Every structure is written in C-alpha cells, then in structure tokens.
Amino acid sequence: MQKLKISENKRYFVLENGIPFVWLADTDWTMPQRIRWDDVEQFMKKRKSQGFTVLQIVALDPEADPEMRSPAGVPALNNNDLLDPNESYFSYLDWILDQAEAYGFYVLLLPVWGQLVVGHNWMGETFEKTVTEKNAFAYGKWIGSRYKDRPNILWCLGGDRQPIHLDVDYRNVWRRMAEGIARGVTGKDLKYNVKDPEWERIMMTYHACYEAETGECSTMSYWTEEEAWIRFIMLQSGHGLTVKNYELVEKEYGREHPMPVWDGEPAYERMPTSWPMVTEFHKSWMVRKRAYWSLFTGAFGFTYGHCSVWCSVSEKERNEMNPVTWYEALSSEGAAQMKYLRDFMESMSIMRYRPKQKLLLENRKQDILDFHLSACENPEQDTICVYFPSGGEAIVNMTEYRWDMVWLWWYNPRDGKFYDEKGSITSGPVPYILDDGKMMIQAPSAGEECDWVLILKKEKGEPPVREQVYFILDKPSDAKKVFQCD
C-alpha cells in the first residue's frame, strides 16, 4: 500500500503518486477486544464490498472491559501498567492490522481511549489514571516504533475527550504521547511546538468529544496552530438531532492556514437521539445528511458509524437499545448506502471540490435544518453539485458562470441511481437553457427521507457516477463470536 500524504492545497489526502484518496471510514473502536479472528475477516470483507477504505480502531479501550482483554481473554497490560504491554494482546492487534492492509484498508489508530487519561467515564464513574504525563512519552515511543513501517497507519490521540476535561488540563499528556510516537516513527526528538519536516511523516489528529455546554467538538477547540503534531482536523458533530455539521466544517475549512477537515464521528445509525431519556434513534437519512452536508462544505471524507458495530454488540447483549448484533448491523440500510456514497465520491473526485454556497442564497428555508441546501463546484468550474436533504424546489443562481445550457442529473443517494424530474430512472441528463442564469429546480420528490443530489454539468455526457464493485463476498460462516466479559 502507498502511504497517504496531504495534498498541496492542504485540503485532502492523496496517495504517494498524487491520486486523491477517497476517505470513507467505518467506526470499529472495539475490534481488537471484541471480535474474534475469523469474524474479523468476515467483517473486513463485508466493509470492503460496501466501499469502505478506512477503519477507525482503538488499541486500548477500557469502556466495555476495564482489563482490556482480547477475544482470547488476554489482558492488554500486565498489572495494568502502561509500560508493560502484554505481547500476546498486541500480537492480535498486529494481526488485525495485517488483515486490514491485506484488504486494502487504512487504519486510523488511537493508541489509547481518553478514559485512560482522564480517569472518568460518561456514566460518572472515576478510575485510576492509567496514562499520565510521566509515562505517555514512553508508551507513544513504544507503539510508534512497533508500527513505524506500516504504510496504512494514521494516528489519532484524544479518544472522545477534550484535552481540558472537568476543568483539568491534560494537554501535556497528549503532547508527550505525540512526541513519543514521533520518536518511535522517525527516530528523532521532535517537539510538539516546533515545526519540523519530520512531522509531515506522521499523519496525526485529535479526537475530541462533543461538549454539550459549549458546542465545541473540533480537534482545534482547545489547541492552537502552535501544535506542530496536528496535521488534520477531526470533528465529532455528535448524535444530537439539531447539529448543523455543515457549519462546523465551514468554520474549520475557513481557517487562515488550512488543514484537511472531516466529520470523524457524526450521528451513528441506530444511535439514540437523546440521552439518558431515549425516545428515538437515528435512521439512515441522518447518516446521509451528515455525509453530503459535510462533503459539499469542504470535508475531505466521511466516517460512518452504527450503534451496534462500534461497541461490537453480541447475541447475548441484545436489548431494547441495541436490538441487533454487530454482524446483523453490517448489513443495515445506512451501511449499504455508503456504497453509493463511495461511488459518488470516487466518480466525482468530490474531495477536490470547493464550497459554493452563494449559489443558493435566494432560498428562504436555508436556516431550517432539514431544508438546508449545500452546494460545491469542481476546480475546473464545469460541474456543480447541490444536496437537497428533503427534495423539493430551490433557486440556483448561476449568473457568474455564463453557460448557455446546463445538463441536469438527479442522483438518488438511497439507491445509487439517476432519475429524471418526474421520478423515472434515466440514463441521460435533462437540458436546461439559461436565460438570466437563475434556475428554478424541482427535485423528483419532496419530504422526509427524500434527499437528492443535483449534478449540473456544462457539457452533455455519460452518467457522472459509475457503479463499481469493490469486493465480491464469499459465503460467510454462521458463527458470530464476540468475547464476553466476566
């Protein structure tokens, strides 16, 4: 596999040969502790067939099991000592990373989950702090050295916590870990606040939480550009119903010194929309909205998540909140629709597009969440995309383009097919003659869950999104095994 690097314009990832990379990630936080080896392969095959390119995995996560045991029951640390990692446990993580590379996945690897640093979980319980300013560097150096030669690893610190948590400042812990990883990967002593070309070898970000009191949820919420180790920006737009992730992306995209940005933890499919009072759950429509809103506002990619997958819900753990297992959830509606998103991202090279919101300023419902349209254009300025989260009609002001004619395509993100304005499947575009440059557009349908992507092109041509086959599944085994904590 080729290593990833950041594009010259600092907006997205490219392969070493310069080809833009399609970032479509799956949230698999607990895989090393909860999914057995034979099921790991079935897991990866399924996600490969659905078009995913990145897996987000945590090396040490205590939330489901304080001992952080592998599926074989092996604890991750000897005597709960961060500086005495259990080789047997990490050998299994090695094997998972081997399989990820074999199937062509990049891995966003979190060395530790934030709970190990702050000693506090979201249920209000407190614990002894496993990761401290004294041992963070040594552990970072150890794990950085262990995986320094793997081309498919990107690094992520944080783990669902802001660096200032409950009024305690943990930034120096994370800085020391970043410096340790740098030492392990490069063999050099890099300082967190000193720019150095060697930092460019380490693709690293920070995974914050969504802070309900302030709405802060970005890598950069409590960091500044002084932090030389931060190379790209992760948002956790979170699981609330009213979050406008397009505003979050827009804010980070507009930084004076640009960095790639993406929504790395948006609302998961089947995740409760409120807590602790659970009244409803997110459906696939929420997943699609967060995806297309963020991509059209400048995000370089998107991360999908499912409530039963991120924590690997087993057969015995079914309950009212998680009625399906992780294996059943792999085939959920939203996950299947990520295949159509991948087709769209790949065919359109959407990470290269620039936000173009001023095309839509005349629409009165722009401030209403489920009617908010997002628009973008390609660098060549011969293609425009507009996301209609609820279908319906809108005005697109194209006076600056001076095109005589526009060719319209309606892409359905629910089934990956093209339709005409009457709702019939089509293989060709609809011509539209521009008189004053303003277009009154009517989507094929309107209402909840009736989202559409409008593609406007200067020239007539073939369908702009090509359906692709990413992997052909074999017959899966029947056994779906998850390690059961004692």
GROMACS .gro file of C-alpha atoms in nm, residues 10-477:
model
  468
   10LYS     CA    1  -0.385   2.125   0.234
   11ARG     CA    2  -0.745   2.017   0.176
   12TYR     CA    3  -0.744   1.638   0.138
   13PHE     CA    4  -0.531   1.324   0.132
   14VAL     CA    5  -0.351   1.187  -0.169
   15LEU     CA    6  -0.156   0.870  -0.235
   16GLU     CA    7   0.218   0.891  -0.286
   17ASN     CA    8   0.155   0.903  -0.662
   18GLY     CA    9  -0.063   1.213  -0.617
   19ILE     CA   10  -0.402   1.049  -0.679
   20PRO     CA   11  -0.672   1.187  -0.444
   21PHE     CA   12  -0.767   0.940  -0.173
   22VAL     CA   13  -1.132   0.854  -0.105
   23TRP     CA   14  -1.178   0.857   0.274
   24LEU     CA   15  -1.485   0.657   0.369
   25ALA     CA   16  -1.430   0.525   0.720
   26ASP     CA   17  -1.611   0.284   0.949
   27THR     CA   18  -1.617   0.323   1.329
   28ASP     CA   19  -1.479  -0.004   1.470
   29TRP     CA   20  -1.341   0.117   1.802
   30THR     CA   21  -1.355  -0.214   1.993
   31MET     CA   22  -1.250  -0.463   1.726
   32PRO     CA   23  -0.920  -0.574   1.895
   33GLN     CA   24  -1.102  -0.661   2.217
   34ARG     CA   25  -1.437  -0.786   2.099
   35ILE     CA   26  -1.414  -0.952   1.755
   36ARG     CA   27  -1.252  -1.293   1.707
   37TRP     CA   28  -1.010  -1.354   1.424
   38ASP     CA   29  -1.244  -1.549   1.193
   39ASP     CA   30  -1.514  -1.286   1.232
   40VAL     CA   31  -1.260  -1.007   1.172
   41GLU     CA   32  -1.210  -1.143   0.822
   42GLN     CA   33  -1.584  -1.159   0.755
   43PHE     CA   34  -1.615  -0.808   0.895
   44MET     CA   35  -1.349  -0.668   0.665
   45LYS     CA   36  -1.481  -0.849   0.359
   46LYS     CA   37  -1.826  -0.701   0.415
   47ARG     CA   38  -1.698  -0.349   0.464
   48LYS     CA   39  -1.469  -0.386   0.162
   49SER     CA   40  -1.767  -0.484  -0.054
   50GLN     CA   41  -1.953  -0.175   0.069
   51GLY     CA   42  -1.673   0.055  -0.044
   52PHE     CA   43  -1.515   0.149   0.289
   53THR     CA   44  -1.149   0.250   0.277
   54VAL     CA   45  -1.059   0.331   0.641
   55LEU     CA   46  -1.119   0.157   0.975
   56GLN     CA   47  -1.113   0.361   1.297
   57ILE     CA   48  -0.976   0.136   1.575
   58VAL     CA   49  -0.861   0.183   1.936
   59ALA     CA   50  -0.560  -0.008   2.071
   60LEU     CA   51  -0.655   0.031   2.439
   61ASP     CA   52  -1.021   0.092   2.523
   62PRO     CA   53  -1.146   0.024   2.880
   63GLU     CA   54  -1.512   0.116   2.836
   64ALA     CA   55  -1.651  -0.234   2.777
   65ASP     CA   56  -1.384  -0.419   2.978
   66PRO     CA   57  -1.153  -0.245   3.230
   67GLU     CA   58  -0.888  -0.515   3.175
   68MET     CA   59  -0.899  -0.450   2.800
   69ARG     CA   60  -0.881  -0.818   2.714
   70SER     CA   61  -0.852  -0.966   2.367
   71PRO     CA   62  -1.118  -1.213   2.247
   72ALA     CA   63  -0.890  -1.486   2.383
   73GLY     CA   64  -0.915  -1.331   2.730
   74VAL     CA   65  -0.563  -1.186   2.730
   75PRO     CA   66  -0.533  -0.851   2.913
   76ALA     CA   67  -0.372  -0.570   2.717
   77LEU     CA   68  -0.144  -0.464   3.002
   78ASN     CA   69   0.043  -0.665   3.262
   79ASN     CA   70  -0.056  -0.546   3.610
   80ASN     CA   71  -0.242  -0.256   3.445
   81ASP     CA   72   0.097  -0.097   3.374
   82LEU     CA   73   0.106   0.111   3.054
   83LEU     CA   74   0.479   0.047   3.026
   84ASP     CA   75   0.435  -0.330   3.049
   85PRO     CA   76   0.217  -0.414   2.746
   86ASN     CA   77   0.116  -0.776   2.700
   87GLU     CA   78   0.284  -0.908   2.386
   88SER     CA   79   0.011  -1.165   2.328
   89TYR     CA   80  -0.258  -0.895   2.319
   90PHE     CA   81  -0.063  -0.669   2.085
   91SER     CA   82   0.021  -0.963   1.859
   92TYR     CA   83  -0.351  -0.992   1.796
   93LEU     CA   84  -0.370  -0.621   1.716
   94ASP     CA   85  -0.074  -0.674   1.481
   95TRP     CA   86  -0.271  -0.947   1.306
   96ILE     CA   87  -0.576  -0.720   1.268
   97LEU     CA   88  -0.357  -0.452   1.112
   98ASP     CA   89  -0.208  -0.717   0.880
   99GLN     CA   90  -0.557  -0.813   0.767
  100ALA     CA   91  -0.654  -0.451   0.719
  101GLU     CA   92  -0.355  -0.399   0.491
  102ALA     CA   93  -0.428  -0.722   0.302
  103TYR     CA   94  -0.781  -0.600   0.229
  104GLY     CA   95  -0.660  -0.252   0.136
  105PHE     CA   96  -0.780  -0.063   0.444
  106TYR     CA   97  -0.606   0.229   0.606
  107VAL     CA   98  -0.640   0.239   0.985
  108LEU     CA   99  -0.691   0.547   1.198
  109LEU     CA  100  -0.536   0.409   1.516
  110LEU     CA  101  -0.598   0.552   1.861
  111PRO     CA  102  -0.316   0.439   2.095
  112VAL     CA  103  -0.542   0.490   2.399
  113TRP     CA  104  -0.902   0.588   2.467
  114GLY     CA  105  -0.946   0.915   2.654
  115GLN     CA  106  -1.088   0.749   2.966
  116LEU     CA  107  -0.741   0.612   3.043
  117VAL     CA  108  -0.608   0.968   3.061
  118VAL     CA  109  -0.888   1.147   3.246
  119GLY     CA  110  -0.992   0.857   3.473
  120HIS     CA  111  -1.361   0.929   3.418
  121ASN     CA  112  -1.630   0.770   3.204
  122TRP     CA  113  -1.956   0.908   3.071
  123MET     CA  114  -2.155   0.730   3.344
  124GLY     CA  115  -1.985   0.947   3.608
  125GLU     CA  116  -1.758   0.673   3.744
  126THR     CA  117  -1.395   0.751   3.826
  127PHE     CA  118  -1.084   0.534   3.788
  128GLU     CA  119  -0.713   0.544   3.849
  129LYS     CA  120  -0.546   0.726   3.563
  130THR     CA  121  -0.351   0.479   3.352
  131VAL     CA  122  -0.188   0.733   3.118
  132THR     CA  123  -0.001   1.025   3.272
  133GLU     CA  124   0.247   1.291   3.174
  134LYS     CA  125   0.520   1.064   3.317
  135ASN     CA  126   0.453   0.755   3.104
  136ALA     CA  127   0.281   0.894   2.791
  137PHE     CA  128   0.607   0.954   2.601
  138ALA     CA  129   0.745   0.606   2.665
  139TYR     CA  130   0.423   0.435   2.555
  140GLY     CA  131   0.399   0.660   2.249
  141LYS     CA  132   0.755   0.574   2.156
  142TRP     CA  133   0.689   0.203   2.202
  143ILE     CA  134   0.373   0.186   1.991
  144GLY     CA  135   0.514   0.429   1.733
  145SER     CA  136   0.822   0.212   1.689
  146ARG     CA  137   0.608  -0.103   1.670
  147TYR     CA  138   0.408   0.029   1.375
  148LYS     CA  139   0.654   0.269   1.212
  149ASP     CA  140   0.694   0.057   0.899
  150ARG     CA  141   0.324   0.007   0.833
  151PRO     CA  142   0.213   0.219   0.538
  152ASN     CA  143  -0.156   0.206   0.629
  153ILE     CA  144  -0.144   0.364   0.978
  154LEU     CA  145  -0.265   0.713   1.065
  155TRP     CA  146  -0.261   0.829   1.426
  156CYS     CA  147  -0.532   0.980   1.643
  157LEU     CA  148  -0.499   1.099   2.002
  158GLY     CA  149  -0.780   1.201   2.234
  159GLY     CA  150  -1.042   0.930   2.228
  160ASP     CA  151  -1.375   1.107   2.284
  161ARG     CA  152  -1.241   1.360   2.535
  162GLN     CA  153  -1.150   1.725   2.513
  163PRO     CA  154  -0.791   1.793   2.628
  164ILE     CA  155  -0.935   2.005   2.910
  165HIS     CA  156  -1.178   1.776   3.091
  166LEU     CA  157  -1.377   1.869   3.402
  167ASP     CA  158  -1.154   2.177   3.436
  168VAL     CA  159  -0.834   1.968   3.440
  169ASP     CA  160  -0.579   2.041   3.167
  170TYR     CA  161  -0.441   1.719   3.011
  171ARG     CA  162  -0.276   1.881   2.709
  172ASN     CA  163   0.076   1.799   2.822
  173VAL     CA  164  -0.013   1.431   2.848
  174TRP     CA  165  -0.122   1.427   2.486
  175ARG     CA  166   0.177   1.636   2.379
  176ARG     CA  167   0.413   1.389   2.540
  177MET     CA  168   0.240   1.099   2.368
  178ALA     CA  169   0.260   1.277   2.032
  179GLU     CA  170   0.633   1.338   2.085
  180GLY     CA  171   0.678   0.973   2.184
  181ILE     CA  172   0.505   0.850   1.869
  182ALA     CA  173   0.725   1.084   1.667
  183ARG     CA  174   1.036   0.940   1.830
  184GLY     CA  175   0.918   0.585   1.762
  185VAL     CA  176   0.826   0.654   1.399
  186THR     CA  177   1.111   0.884   1.294
  187GLY     CA  178   1.384   0.810   1.549
  188LYS     CA  179   1.414   1.182   1.614
  189ASP     CA  180   1.325   1.404   1.909
  190LEU     CA  181   1.055   1.632   1.776
  191LYS     CA  182   0.894   1.896   1.994
  192TYR     CA  183   0.521   1.944   1.992
  193ASN     CA  184   0.553   2.321   1.930
  194VAL     CA  185   0.842   2.325   1.681
  195LYS     CA  186   0.765   2.297   1.311
  196ASP     CA  187   0.978   2.028   1.151
  197PRO     CA  188   0.951   1.848   0.814
  198GLU     CA  189   0.967   1.520   1.006
  199TRP     CA  190   0.620   1.588   1.148
  200GLU     CA  191   0.493   1.556   0.791
  201ARG     CA  192   0.577   1.185   0.802
  202ILE     CA  193   0.322   1.135   1.078
  203MET     CA  194  -0.043   1.178   0.988
  204MET     CA  195  -0.188   1.268   1.329
  205THR     CA  196  -0.506   1.429   1.460
  206TYR     CA  197  -0.704   1.459   1.784
  207HIS     CA  198  -1.048   1.307   1.855
  208ALA     CA  199  -1.245   1.543   2.079
  209CYS     CA  200  -1.588   1.485   2.226
  210TYR     CA  201  -1.899   1.693   2.160
  211GLU     CA  202  -1.907   1.932   2.454
  212ALA     CA  203  -2.276   1.992   2.524
  213GLU     CA  204  -2.216   2.306   2.732
  214THR     CA  205  -2.024   2.492   2.459
  215GLY     CA  206  -2.092   2.304   2.136
  216GLU     CA  207  -1.716   2.261   2.089
  217CYS     CA  208  -1.632   1.939   1.908
  218SER     CA  209  -1.325   2.002   1.694
  219THR     CA  210  -0.964   1.891   1.715
  220MET     CA  211  -0.881   2.261   1.735
  221SER     CA  212  -1.134   2.353   2.004
  222TYR     CA  213  -0.864   2.364   2.275
  223TRP     CA  214  -0.549   2.351   2.064
  224THR     CA  215  -0.377   2.620   1.858
  225GLU     CA  216  -0.161   2.613   1.548
  226GLU     CA  217   0.139   2.602   1.781
  227GLU     CA  218   0.079   2.226   1.799
  228ALA     CA  219   0.306   2.108   1.519
  229TRP     CA  220   0.192   1.746   1.557
  230ILE     CA  221  -0.167   1.813   1.449
  231ARG     CA  222  -0.182   1.758   1.074
  232PHE     CA  223  -0.556   1.732   1.006
  233ILE     CA  224  -0.879   1.820   1.186
  234MET     CA  225  -1.141   1.580   1.316
  235LEU     CA  226  -1.491   1.689   1.412
  236GLN     CA  227  -1.721   1.497   1.641
  237SER     CA  228  -2.050   1.651   1.538
  238GLY     CA  229  -2.214   1.401   1.769
  239HIS     CA  230  -2.551   1.237   1.796
  240GLY     CA  231  -2.792   1.523   1.861
  241LEU     CA  232  -3.083   1.594   1.629
  242THR     CA  233  -3.018   1.965   1.579
  243VAL     CA  234  -2.645   1.969   1.498
  244LYS     CA  235  -2.556   2.163   1.183
  245ASN     CA  236  -2.235   1.989   1.086
  246TYR     CA  237  -2.207   2.198   0.770
  247GLU     CA  238  -2.144   2.500   0.995
  248LEU     CA  239  -1.878   2.310   1.188
  249VAL     CA  240  -1.698   2.208   0.869
  250GLU     CA  241  -1.732   2.558   0.724
  251LYS     CA  242  -1.566   2.711   1.031
  252GLU     CA  243  -1.261   2.484   1.013
  253TYR     CA  244  -1.242   2.497   0.633
  254GLY     CA  245  -1.215   2.875   0.658
  255ARG     CA  246  -0.905   2.877   0.878
  256GLU     CA  247  -0.629   3.119   0.773
  257HIS     CA  248  -0.383   2.830   0.749
  258PRO     CA  249  -0.584   2.541   0.602
  259MET     CA  250  -0.575   2.184   0.721
  260PRO     CA  251  -0.783   1.891   0.595
  261VAL     CA  252  -1.106   1.857   0.794
  262TRP     CA  253  -1.374   1.588   0.817
  263ASP     CA  254  -1.660   1.474   1.038
  264GLY     CA  255  -1.498   1.177   1.209
  265GLU     CA  256  -1.784   1.097   1.447
  266PRO     CA  257  -2.122   1.215   1.321
  267ALA     CA  258  -2.455   1.068   1.430
  268TYR     CA  259  -2.437   0.688   1.414
  269GLU     CA  260  -2.712   0.483   1.258
  270ARG     CA  261  -2.943   0.340   1.531
  271MET     CA  262  -2.782   0.569   1.790
  272PRO     CA  263  -3.021   0.729   2.043
  273THR     CA  264  -3.102   1.088   1.952
  274SER     CA  265  -3.115   1.185   2.320
  275TRP     CA  266  -2.966   1.063   2.648
  276PRO     CA  267  -3.046   0.945   2.913
  277MET     CA  268  -3.411   0.961   2.802
  278VAL     CA  269  -3.411   0.752   2.484
  279THR     CA  270  -3.717   0.820   2.269
  280GLU     CA  271  -3.597   0.760   1.914
  281PHE     CA  272  -3.296   0.650   1.711
  282HIS     CA  273  -3.112   0.788   1.411
  283LYS     CA  274  -3.200   0.634   1.078
  284SER     CA  275  -3.008   0.619   0.753
  285TRP     CA  276  -3.139   0.962   0.649
  286MET     CA  277  -2.941   1.126   0.928
  287VAL     CA  278  -2.628   0.944   0.814
  288ARG     CA  279  -2.674   1.063   0.456
  289LYS     CA  280  -2.744   1.422   0.560
  290ARG     CA  281  -2.431   1.448   0.770
  291ALA     CA  282  -2.228   1.291   0.489
  292TYR     CA  283  -2.337   1.509   0.198
  293TRP     CA  284  -2.364   1.828   0.401
  294SER     CA  285  -2.006   1.792   0.521
  295LEU     CA  286  -1.859   1.684   0.188
  296PHE     CA  287  -2.021   1.972   0.000
  297THR     CA  288  -1.894   2.218   0.262
  298GLY     CA  289  -1.531   2.117   0.219
  299ALA     CA  290  -1.470   1.798   0.418
  300PHE     CA  291  -1.217   1.561   0.263
  301GLY     CA  292  -1.415   1.248   0.352
  302PHE     CA  293  -1.671   1.096   0.586
  303THR     CA  294  -1.692   0.845   0.871
  304TYR     CA  295  -1.992   0.618   0.915
  305GLY     CA  296  -2.091   0.453   1.242
  306HIS     CA  297  -2.353   0.213   1.374
  307CYS     CA  298  -2.457   0.185   1.738
  308SER     CA  299  -2.417  -0.194   1.740
  309VAL     CA  300  -2.090  -0.201   1.547
  310TRP     CA  301  -1.869   0.049   1.728
  311CYS     CA  302  -1.905  -0.147   2.054
  312SER     CA  303  -1.944  -0.492   1.891
  313VAL     CA  304  -2.283  -0.590   2.036
  314SER     CA  305  -2.307  -0.969   2.066
  315GLU     CA  306  -2.602  -1.207   2.054
  316LYS     CA  307  -2.621  -1.217   2.434
  317GLU     CA  308  -2.610  -0.838   2.458
  318ARG     CA  309  -2.921  -0.767   2.254
  319ASN     CA  310  -3.152  -0.528   2.438
  320GLU     CA  311  -3.408  -0.256   2.374
  321MET     CA  312  -3.140  -0.004   2.283
  322ASN     CA  313  -2.937  -0.249   2.071
  323PRO     CA  314  -3.180  -0.499   1.919
  324VAL     CA  315  -2.934  -0.611   1.652
  325THR     CA  316  -2.586  -0.762   1.677
  326TRP     CA  317  -2.278  -0.611   1.520
  327TYR     CA  318  -2.293  -0.876   1.248
  328GLU     CA  319  -2.653  -0.801   1.157
  329ALA     CA  320  -2.577  -0.429   1.167
  330LEU     CA  321  -2.308  -0.467   0.899
  331SER     CA  322  -2.596  -0.504   0.652
  332SER     CA  323  -2.803  -0.211   0.779
  333GLU     CA  324  -2.965   0.028   0.535
  334GLY     CA  325  -2.725   0.313   0.609
  335ALA     CA  326  -2.417   0.092   0.572
  336ALA     CA  327  -2.542  -0.036   0.236
  337GLN     CA  328  -2.596   0.322   0.119
  338MET     CA  329  -2.233   0.404   0.195
  339LYS     CA  330  -2.158   0.202  -0.120
  340TYR     CA  331  -2.347   0.464  -0.322
  341LEU     CA  332  -2.160   0.739  -0.137
  342ARG     CA  333  -1.827   0.577  -0.227
  343ASP     CA  334  -1.934   0.551  -0.592
  344PHE     CA  335  -2.025   0.920  -0.585
  345MET     CA  336  -1.707   1.033  -0.409
  346GLU     CA  337  -1.483   0.830  -0.638
  347SER     CA  338  -1.653   0.919  -0.965
  348MET     CA  339  -1.683   1.290  -0.888
  349SER     CA  340  -1.347   1.317  -0.706
  350ILE     CA  341  -1.552   1.515  -0.456
  351MET     CA  342  -1.262   1.586  -0.217
  352ARG     CA  343  -1.128   1.828  -0.483
  353TYR     CA  344  -1.449   2.033  -0.487
  354ARG     CA  345  -1.485   2.375  -0.326
  355PRO     CA  346  -1.785   2.503  -0.129
  356LYS     CA  347  -2.009   2.729  -0.341
  357GLN     CA  348  -2.287   2.826  -0.105
  358LYS     CA  349  -2.354   3.163  -0.266
  359LEU     CA  350  -2.533   2.981  -0.547
  360LEU     CA  351  -2.818   2.919  -0.301
  361LEU     CA  352  -2.856   3.248  -0.113
  362GLU     CA  353  -3.202   3.320  -0.254
  363ASN     CA  354  -3.364   3.019  -0.087
  364ARG     CA  355  -3.575   3.121   0.212
  365LYS     CA  356  -3.556   2.789   0.400
  366GLN     CA  357  -3.177   2.780   0.426
  367ASP     CA  358  -3.186   2.828   0.804
  368ILE     CA  359  -3.424   2.534   0.857
  369LEU     CA  360  -3.211   2.229   0.924
  370ASP     CA  361  -3.379   1.968   0.706
  371PHE     CA  362  -3.422   2.216   0.419
  372HIS     CA  363  -3.063   2.340   0.424
  373LEU     CA  364  -2.907   2.304   0.079
  374SER     CA  365  -2.531   2.268   0.033
  375ALA     CA  366  -2.350   2.342  -0.294
  376CYS     CA  367  -1.999   2.290  -0.427
  377GLU     CA  368  -1.811   2.314  -0.756
  378ASN     CA  369  -1.513   2.135  -0.905
  379PRO     CA  370  -1.184   2.324  -0.967
  380GLU     CA  371  -1.248   2.328  -1.341
  381GLN     CA  372  -1.580   2.505  -1.278
  382ASP     CA  373  -1.766   2.283  -1.522
  383THR     CA  374  -1.957   2.079  -1.262
  384ILE     CA  375  -2.175   2.184  -0.968
  385CYS     CA  376  -2.333   1.962  -0.702
  386VAL     CA  377  -2.622   2.060  -0.475
  387TYR     CA  378  -2.755   1.846  -0.189
  388PHE     CA  379  -3.132   1.862  -0.125
  389PRO     CA  380  -3.189   1.691   0.214
  390SER     CA  381  -3.568   1.698   0.173
  391GLY     CA  382  -3.605   1.726  -0.203
  392GLY     CA  383  -3.846   1.997  -0.312
  393GLU     CA  384  -3.766   2.308  -0.512
  394ALA     CA  385  -3.491   2.567  -0.499
  395ILE     CA  386  -3.335   2.855  -0.690
  396VAL     CA  387  -2.979   2.808  -0.813
  397ASN     CA  388  -2.816   3.135  -0.917
  398MET     CA  389  -2.556   3.063  -1.184
  399THR     CA  390  -2.517   3.412  -1.329
  400GLU     CA  391  -2.140   3.408  -1.280
  401TYR     CA  392  -2.089   3.100  -1.499
  402ARG     CA  393  -2.219   3.242  -1.827
  403TRP     CA  394  -2.318   2.900  -1.957
  404ASP     CA  395  -2.574   2.888  -2.237
  405MET     CA  396  -2.708   2.549  -2.134
  406VAL     CA  397  -2.689   2.324  -1.831
  407TRP     CA  398  -2.725   1.947  -1.822
  408LEU     CA  399  -2.907   1.821  -1.512
  409TRP     CA  400  -2.869   1.489  -1.335
  410TRP     CA  401  -3.062   1.379  -1.025
  411TYR     CA  402  -2.864   1.126  -0.820
  412ASN     CA  403  -3.052   0.929  -0.555
  413PRO     CA  404  -2.823   0.864  -0.254
  414ARG     CA  405  -3.069   0.599  -0.131
  415ASP     CA  406  -3.028   0.361  -0.425
  416GLY     CA  407  -2.736   0.496  -0.631
  417LYS     CA  408  -2.944   0.552  -0.946
  418PHE     CA  409  -3.025   0.852  -1.165
  419TYR     CA  410  -3.379   0.983  -1.208
  420ASP     CA  411  -3.549   1.247  -1.417
  421GLU     CA  412  -3.760   1.523  -1.263
  422LYS     CA  413  -4.072   1.305  -1.288
  423GLY     CA  414  -3.917   1.029  -1.078
  424SER     CA  415  -3.833   0.779  -1.352
  425ILE     CA  416  -3.495   0.609  -1.375
  426THR     CA  417  -3.291   0.764  -1.653
  427SER     CA  418  -2.958   0.712  -1.826
  428GLY     CA  419  -2.933   1.061  -1.970
  429PRO     CA  420  -2.929   1.422  -1.846
  430VAL     CA  421  -3.202   1.683  -1.883
  431PRO     CA  422  -3.107   2.001  -2.078
  432TYR     CA  423  -3.187   2.338  -1.925
  433ILE     CA  424  -3.146   2.663  -2.119
  434LEU     CA  425  -3.014   2.951  -1.910
  435ASP     CA  426  -3.170   3.291  -1.985
  436ASP     CA  427  -3.087   3.507  -1.684
  437GLY     CA  428  -2.868   3.249  -1.512
  438LYS     CA  429  -3.122   3.169  -1.242
  439MET     CA  430  -3.270   2.821  -1.234
  440MET     CA  431  -3.587   2.713  -1.054
  441ILE     CA  432  -3.516   2.349  -0.977
  442GLN     CA  433  -3.769   2.084  -0.875
  443ALA     CA  434  -3.641   1.756  -0.730
  444PRO     CA  435  -3.817   1.430  -0.828
  445SER     CA  436  -3.977   1.410  -0.480
  446ALA     CA  437  -4.004   1.600  -0.152
  447GLY     CA  438  -4.040   1.529   0.217
  448GLU     CA  439  -3.864   1.344   0.498
  449GLU     CA  440  -3.604   1.093   0.378
  450CYS     CA  441  -3.647   1.216   0.018
  451ASP     CA  442  -3.297   1.353  -0.026
  452TRP     CA  443  -3.139   1.411  -0.368
  453VAL     CA  444  -2.810   1.522  -0.517
  454LEU     CA  445  -2.838   1.759  -0.813
  455ILE     CA  446  -2.544   1.745  -1.053
  456LEU     CA  447  -2.516   2.032  -1.301
  457LYS     CA  448  -2.269   1.997  -1.587
  458LYS     CA  449  -2.161   2.235  -1.859
  459GLU     CA  450  -2.141   1.958  -2.117
  460LYS     CA  451  -2.363   1.665  -2.202
  461GLY     CA  452  -2.207   1.328  -2.127
  462GLU     CA  453  -2.236   0.986  -1.970
  463PRO     CA  454  -2.382   0.939  -1.620
  464PRO     CA  455  -2.129   1.113  -1.390
  465VAL     CA  456  -2.141   0.848  -1.115
  466ARG     CA  457  -2.022   0.500  -1.207
  467GLU     CA  458  -2.133   0.197  -1.009
  468GLN     CA  459  -1.832  -0.010  -0.904
  469VAL     CA  460  -1.762  -0.348  -0.748
  470TYR     CA  461  -1.511  -0.321  -0.463
  471PHE     CA  462  -1.512  -0.679  -0.341
  472ILE     CA  463  -1.714  -0.994  -0.412
  473LEU     CA  464  -1.830  -1.162  -0.094
  474ASP     CA  465  -1.797  -1.534  -0.041
  475LYS     CA  466  -2.042  -1.729   0.176
  476PRO     CA  467  -1.992  -1.616   0.539
  477SER     CA  468  -1.965  -1.860   0.825
   0.00000   0.00000   0.00000
